[in-house]
Amino acid sequence: MFYRASVQLPNVNQLQNVINISNPLFFRTGNPELDQSYQHFVGGRYSYTDAPSGKNFFAGVFTRLNSDYVTNATWIASKDSVLGTDIILRRGSQISKPINLDGFISLRSYLNYGMPLKFMKSNLNLSSGVTYERLPGQVNNVNNFTHSYAYNLGVNIGSNISEYIDFN
């Protein structure tokens, strides 16, 4: 088991209070009031190897939580709006600005089981994993969360039967 804590500072583009109008349908600006994001990472790994039989098992679970996560707030103009002195955000266009929100979560797990296949002088590895992420965001001053899931399964047969033949 282990725990790590860290901070992530906003970059210059996120802090710079200048409106980027290179895309007239989607403006971007910075936010000089952004705070640093605090990250907490907790993980655990387990491994077991039975040397006489050649079997092995590995498992891991990892969690990451962020407070003051730097994400984007997007506003969709319901009517033409004036930004600054001479910039017009047309109706239906969007402007995006980085903000700090709580609620970021990432969970990841994996399992791996390996065993020898003596009849073909090879090793068989079976693996699986699950990942979940919850990302905070904001649209028209309403906080929202995007949930994403990823699954993986794997089968691997690898060998080095001789110094001339190797496959995976």
PDB file of C-alpha atoms in Angstrom:
ATOM      1  CA  MET A   1       0.000   0.000   0.000  1.00  0.00           C
ATOM      2  CA  PHE A   2       1.189   3.533  -0.643  1.00  0.00           C
ATOM      3  CA  TYR A   3      -0.033   7.127  -0.553  1.00  0.00           C
ATOM      4  CA  ARG A   4       1.230  10.152  -2.456  1.00  0.00           C
ATOM      5  CA  ALA A   5       0.106  13.758  -2.394  1.00  0.00           C
ATOM      6  CA  SER A   6       1.015  16.445  -4.890  1.00  0.00           C
ATOM      7  CA  VAL A   7      -0.092  19.769  -6.307  1.00  0.00           C
ATOM      8  CA  GLN A   8      -0.447  20.823  -9.919  1.00  0.00           C
ATOM      9  CA  LEU A   9      -0.092  24.476 -10.812  1.00  0.00           C
ATOM     10  CA  PRO A  10      -2.136  26.006 -13.626  1.00  0.00           C
ATOM     11  CA  ASN A  11      -0.130  26.710 -16.787  1.00  0.00           C
ATOM     12  CA  VAL A  12       0.382  30.125 -18.373  1.00  0.00           C
ATOM     13  CA  ASN A  13      -2.392  29.651 -20.959  1.00  0.00           C
ATOM     14  CA  GLN A  14      -4.866  28.801 -18.200  1.00  0.00           C
ATOM     15  CA  LEU A  15      -3.907  31.892 -16.175  1.00  0.00           C
ATOM     16  CA  GLN A  16      -3.586  34.455 -18.973  1.00  0.00           C
ATOM     17  CA  ASN A  17      -6.662  36.684 -19.061  1.00  0.00           C
ATOM     18  CA  VAL A  18      -6.699  37.145 -22.836  1.00  0.00           C
ATOM     19  CA  ILE A  19      -9.579  36.106 -25.094  1.00  0.00           C
ATOM     20  CA  ASN A  20      -8.530  33.883 -27.997  1.00  0.00           C
ATOM     21  CA  ILE A  21     -10.879  34.640 -30.911  1.00  0.00           C
ATOM     22  CA  SER A  22      -9.166  32.517 -33.567  1.00  0.00           C
ATOM     23  CA  ASN A  23     -12.342  30.394 -33.809  1.00  0.00           C
ATOM     24  CA  PRO A  24     -15.386  32.714 -34.003  1.00  0.00           C
ATOM     25  CA  LEU A  25     -17.711  29.938 -32.784  1.00  0.00           C
ATOM     26  CA  PHE A  26     -15.591  28.936 -29.785  1.00  0.00           C
ATOM     27  CA  PHE A  27     -13.658  31.565 -27.828  1.00  0.00           C
ATOM     28  CA  ARG A  28     -11.178  30.686 -25.080  1.00  0.00           C
ATOM     29  CA  THR A  29      -9.872  32.771 -22.235  1.00  0.00           C
ATOM     30  CA  GLY A  30      -7.742  32.264 -19.134  1.00  0.00           C
ATOM     31  CA  ASN A  31      -8.503  32.765 -15.477  1.00  0.00           C
ATOM     32  CA  PRO A  32      -5.890  34.557 -13.336  1.00  0.00           C
ATOM     33  CA  GLU A  33      -7.795  33.501 -10.183  1.00  0.00           C
ATOM     34  CA  LEU A  34      -7.172  29.760 -10.658  1.00  0.00           C
ATOM     35  CA  ASP A  35      -5.848  27.860  -7.651  1.00  0.00           C
ATOM     36  CA  GLN A  36      -3.465  24.943  -7.732  1.00  0.00           C
ATOM     37  CA  SER A  37      -5.026  21.491  -7.788  1.00  0.00           C
ATOM     38  CA  TYR A  38      -4.363  19.064  -4.915  1.00  0.00           C
ATOM     39  CA  GLN A  39      -4.002  15.400  -5.806  1.00  0.00           C
ATOM     40  CA  HIS A  40      -4.210  12.425  -3.444  1.00  0.00           C
ATOM     41  CA  PHE A  41      -3.125   9.033  -4.799  1.00  0.00           C
ATOM     42  CA  VAL A  42      -3.666   5.783  -2.902  1.00  0.00           C
ATOM     43  CA  GLY A  43      -2.627   2.448  -4.313  1.00  0.00           C
ATOM     44  CA  GLY A  44      -2.021  -1.102  -3.397  1.00  0.00           C
ATOM     45  CA  ARG A  45      -0.368  -4.041  -5.133  1.00  0.00           C
ATOM     46  CA  TYR A  46      -0.301  -7.714  -4.321  1.00  0.00           C
ATOM     47  CA  SER A  47       1.861 -10.355  -5.929  1.00  0.00           C
ATOM     48  CA  TYR A  48       2.273 -14.073  -5.358  1.00  0.00           C
ATOM     49  CA  THR A  49       4.671 -16.429  -7.094  1.00  0.00           C
ATOM     50  CA  ASP A  50       4.804 -20.176  -6.650  1.00  0.00           C
ATOM     51  CA  ALA A  51       8.330 -20.910  -7.879  1.00  0.00           C
ATOM     52  CA  PRO A  52       8.069 -24.737  -8.008  1.00  0.00           C
ATOM     53  CA  SER A  53       4.968 -24.665 -10.234  1.00  0.00           C
ATOM     54  CA  GLY A  54       5.881 -21.462 -12.113  1.00  0.00           C
ATOM     55  CA  LYS A  55       2.464 -19.906 -11.406  1.00  0.00           C
ATOM     56  CA  ASN A  56       2.060 -16.230 -10.495  1.00  0.00           C
ATOM     57  CA  PHE A  57      -0.683 -13.778  -9.580  1.00  0.00           C
ATOM     58  CA  PHE A  58      -0.622  -9.978  -9.516  1.00  0.00           C
ATOM     59  CA  ALA A  59      -3.355  -7.534  -8.515  1.00  0.00           C
ATOM     60  CA  GLY A  60      -3.503  -3.785  -8.102  1.00  0.00           C
ATOM     61  CA  VAL A  61      -6.011  -1.113  -7.095  1.00  0.00           C
ATOM     62  CA  PHE A  62      -5.338   2.621  -7.460  1.00  0.00           C
ATOM     63  CA  THR A  63      -7.434   5.670  -6.548  1.00  0.00           C
ATOM     64  CA  ARG A  64      -6.802   9.315  -7.374  1.00  0.00           C
ATOM     65  CA  LEU A  65      -8.819  12.178  -5.914  1.00  0.00           C
ATOM     66  CA  ASN A  66      -8.328  15.825  -6.869  1.00  0.00           C
ATOM     67  CA  SER A  67      -9.631  18.867  -5.066  1.00  0.00           C
ATOM     68  CA  ASP A  68      -9.702  22.202  -6.895  1.00  0.00           C
ATOM     69  CA  TYR A  69      -9.393  20.233 -10.148  1.00  0.00           C
ATOM     70  CA  VAL A  70      -8.731  22.545 -13.109  1.00  0.00           C
ATOM     71  CA  THR A  71     -11.497  22.010 -15.649  1.00  0.00           C
ATOM     72  CA  ASN A  72     -13.431  24.153 -18.118  1.00  0.00           C
ATOM     73  CA  ALA A  73     -16.545  26.246 -17.684  1.00  0.00           C
ATOM     74  CA  THR A  74     -18.340  26.809 -20.979  1.00  0.00           C
ATOM     75  CA  TRP A  75     -20.991  29.435 -21.659  1.00  0.00           C
ATOM     76  CA  ILE A  76     -23.230  29.254 -24.697  1.00  0.00           C
ATOM     77  CA  ALA A  77     -24.442  32.724 -25.717  1.00  0.00           C
ATOM     78  CA  SER A  78     -28.246  32.958 -25.875  1.00  0.00           C
ATOM     79  CA  LYS A  79     -27.916  36.382 -27.568  1.00  0.00           C
ATOM     80  CA  ASP A  80     -25.126  38.515 -29.002  1.00  0.00           C
ATOM     81  CA  SER A  81     -22.879  39.633 -26.133  1.00  0.00           C
ATOM     82  CA  VAL A  82     -20.063  42.144 -25.936  1.00  0.00           C
ATOM     83  CA  LEU A  83     -16.852  40.915 -24.283  1.00  0.00           C
ATOM     84  CA  GLY A  84     -14.371  43.597 -23.367  1.00  0.00           C
ATOM     85  CA  THR A  85     -14.477  46.700 -25.519  1.00  0.00           C
ATOM     86  CA  ASP A  86     -14.742  45.357 -29.049  1.00  0.00           C
ATOM     87  CA  ILE A  87     -15.215  41.580 -29.011  1.00  0.00           C
ATOM     88  CA  ILE A  88     -18.679  40.242 -29.815  1.00  0.00           C
ATOM     89  CA  LEU A  89     -19.725  36.696 -28.881  1.00  0.00           C
ATOM     90  CA  ARG A  90     -22.484  35.860 -31.351  1.00  0.00           C
ATOM     91  CA  ARG A  91     -25.673  34.049 -30.340  1.00  0.00           C
ATOM     92  CA  GLY A  92     -25.031  30.264 -30.271  1.00  0.00           C
ATOM     93  CA  SER A  93     -21.256  30.712 -29.962  1.00  0.00           C
ATOM     94  CA  GLN A  94     -19.353  29.515 -26.912  1.00  0.00           C
ATOM     95  CA  ILE A  95     -16.665  30.827 -24.612  1.00  0.00           C
ATOM     96  CA  SER A  96     -14.616  28.541 -22.395  1.00  0.00           C
ATOM     97  CA  LYS A  97     -12.641  29.457 -19.292  1.00  0.00           C
ATOM     98  CA  PRO A  98     -10.693  27.243 -16.857  1.00  0.00           C
ATOM     99  CA  ILE A  99     -12.081  27.023 -13.319  1.00  0.00           C
ATOM    100  CA  ASN A 100     -11.473  24.994 -10.156  1.00  0.00           C
ATOM    101  CA  LEU A 101     -14.054  22.347  -9.241  1.00  0.00           C
ATOM    102  CA  ASP A 102     -14.042  19.503  -6.746  1.00  0.00           C
ATOM    103  CA  GLY A 103     -15.183  16.001  -7.565  1.00  0.00           C
ATOM    104  CA  PHE A 104     -12.499  14.448  -9.782  1.00  0.00           C
ATOM    105  CA  ILE A 105     -12.149  10.706  -9.082  1.00  0.00           C
ATOM    106  CA  SER A 106     -10.158   8.038 -10.885  1.00  0.00           C
ATOM    107  CA  LEU A 107     -10.248   4.345  -9.946  1.00  0.00           C
ATOM    108  CA  ARG A 108      -8.162   1.686 -11.677  1.00  0.00           C
ATOM    109  CA  SER A 109      -7.694  -2.020 -11.006  1.00  0.00           C
ATOM    110  CA  TYR A 110      -5.943  -4.929 -12.684  1.00  0.00           C
ATOM    111  CA  LEU A 111      -5.475  -8.674 -12.257  1.00  0.00           C
ATOM    112  CA  ASN A 112      -2.957 -10.984 -13.916  1.00  0.00           C
ATOM    113  CA  TYR A 113      -2.573 -14.744 -13.604  1.00  0.00           C
ATOM    114  CA  GLY A 114       0.313 -16.596 -15.234  1.00  0.00           C
ATOM    115  CA  MET A 115       1.194 -20.255 -15.556  1.00  0.00           C
ATOM    116  CA  PRO A 116       3.503 -22.419 -17.638  1.00  0.00           C
ATOM    117  CA  LEU A 117       2.269 -24.495 -20.568  1.00  0.00           C
ATOM    118  CA  LYS A 118       4.834 -27.276 -20.386  1.00  0.00           C
ATOM    119  CA  PHE A 119       3.576 -29.137 -23.470  1.00  0.00           C
ATOM    120  CA  MET A 120       4.692 -26.233 -25.678  1.00  0.00           C
ATOM    121  CA  LYS A 121       7.445 -24.737 -23.490  1.00  0.00           C
ATOM    122  CA  SER A 122       5.492 -21.479 -23.134  1.00  0.00           C
ATOM    123  CA  ASN A 123       3.854 -19.258 -20.564  1.00  0.00           C
ATOM    124  CA  LEU A 124       0.155 -18.321 -20.491  1.00  0.00           C
ATOM    125  CA  ASN A 125      -0.889 -14.992 -18.963  1.00  0.00           C
ATOM    126  CA  LEU A 126      -4.503 -13.953 -18.433  1.00  0.00           C
ATOM    127  CA  SER A 127      -5.187 -10.336 -17.508  1.00  0.00           C
ATOM    128  CA  SER A 128      -8.123  -8.037 -16.891  1.00  0.00           C
ATOM    129  CA  GLY A 129      -8.732  -4.543 -15.623  1.00  0.00           C
ATOM    130  CA  VAL A 130     -11.348  -1.891 -14.998  1.00  0.00           C
ATOM    131  CA  THR A 131     -10.971   1.900 -15.002  1.00  0.00           C
ATOM    132  CA  TYR A 132     -13.520   4.506 -13.921  1.00  0.00           C
ATOM    133  CA  GLU A 133     -13.180   8.292 -14.084  1.00  0.00           C
ATOM    134  CA  ARG A 134     -15.491  11.077 -12.971  1.00  0.00           C
ATOM    135  CA  LEU A 135     -14.589  14.465 -14.468  1.00  0.00           C
ATOM    136  CA  PRO A 136     -16.240  17.651 -13.239  1.00  0.00           C
ATOM    137  CA  GLY A 137     -17.210  20.403 -15.650  1.00  0.00           C
ATOM    138  CA  GLN A 138     -19.580  23.328 -15.981  1.00  0.00           C
ATOM    139  CA  VAL A 139     -21.928  24.485 -18.751  1.00  0.00           C
ATOM    140  CA  ASN A 140     -23.920  27.725 -18.393  1.00  0.00           C
ATOM    141  CA  ASN A 141     -23.107  27.877 -14.648  1.00  0.00           C
ATOM    142  CA  VAL A 142     -24.454  24.362 -14.009  1.00  0.00           C
ATOM    143  CA  ASN A 143     -21.938  21.850 -12.630  1.00  0.00           C
ATOM    144  CA  ASN A 144     -21.924  18.437 -14.282  1.00  0.00           C
ATOM    145  CA  PHE A 145     -19.912  15.226 -14.217  1.00  0.00           C
ATOM    146  CA  THR A 146     -18.755  13.021 -17.064  1.00  0.00           C
ATOM    147  CA  HIS A 147     -18.448   9.357 -16.127  1.00  0.00           C
ATOM    148  CA  SER A 148     -16.242   7.089 -18.220  1.00  0.00           C
ATOM    149  CA  TYR A 149     -15.534   3.389 -17.927  1.00  0.00           C
ATOM    150  CA  ALA A 150     -12.905   1.250 -19.598  1.00  0.00           C
ATOM    151  CA  TYR A 151     -12.521  -2.520 -19.449  1.00  0.00           C
ATOM    152  CA  ASN A 152      -9.743  -4.712 -20.730  1.00  0.00           C
ATOM    153  CA  LEU A 153      -9.084  -8.419 -21.061  1.00  0.00           C
ATOM    154  CA  GLY A 154      -5.929 -10.042 -22.321  1.00  0.00           C
ATOM    155  CA  VAL A 155      -4.520 -13.419 -23.176  1.00  0.00           C
ATOM    156  CA  ASN A 156      -0.838 -13.800 -23.926  1.00  0.00           C
ATOM    157  CA  ILE A 157       1.197 -16.853 -24.814  1.00  0.00           C
ATOM    158  CA  GLY A 158       4.916 -16.255 -24.935  1.00  0.00           C
ATOM    159  CA  SER A 159       7.927 -18.459 -25.250  1.00  0.00           C
ATOM    160  CA  ASN A 160      11.557 -18.746 -26.108  1.00  0.00           C
ATOM    161  CA  ILE A 161      11.678 -22.392 -27.111  1.00  0.00           C
ATOM    162  CA  SER A 162      15.247 -22.056 -28.258  1.00  0.00           C
ATOM    163  CA  GLU A 163      17.810 -19.384 -28.969  1.00  0.00           C
ATOM    164  CA  TYR A 164      16.506 -19.248 -32.572  1.00  0.00           C
ATOM    165  CA  ILE A 165      12.744 -19.273 -31.968  1.00  0.00           C
ATOM    166  CA  ASP A 166      10.879 -16.776 -29.851  1.00  0.00           C
ATOM    167  CA  PHE A 167       7.218 -15.876 -30.054  1.00  0.00           C
ATOM    168  CA  ASN A 168       4.669 -13.811 -28.188  1.00  0.00           C
TER     169      ASN A 168
END
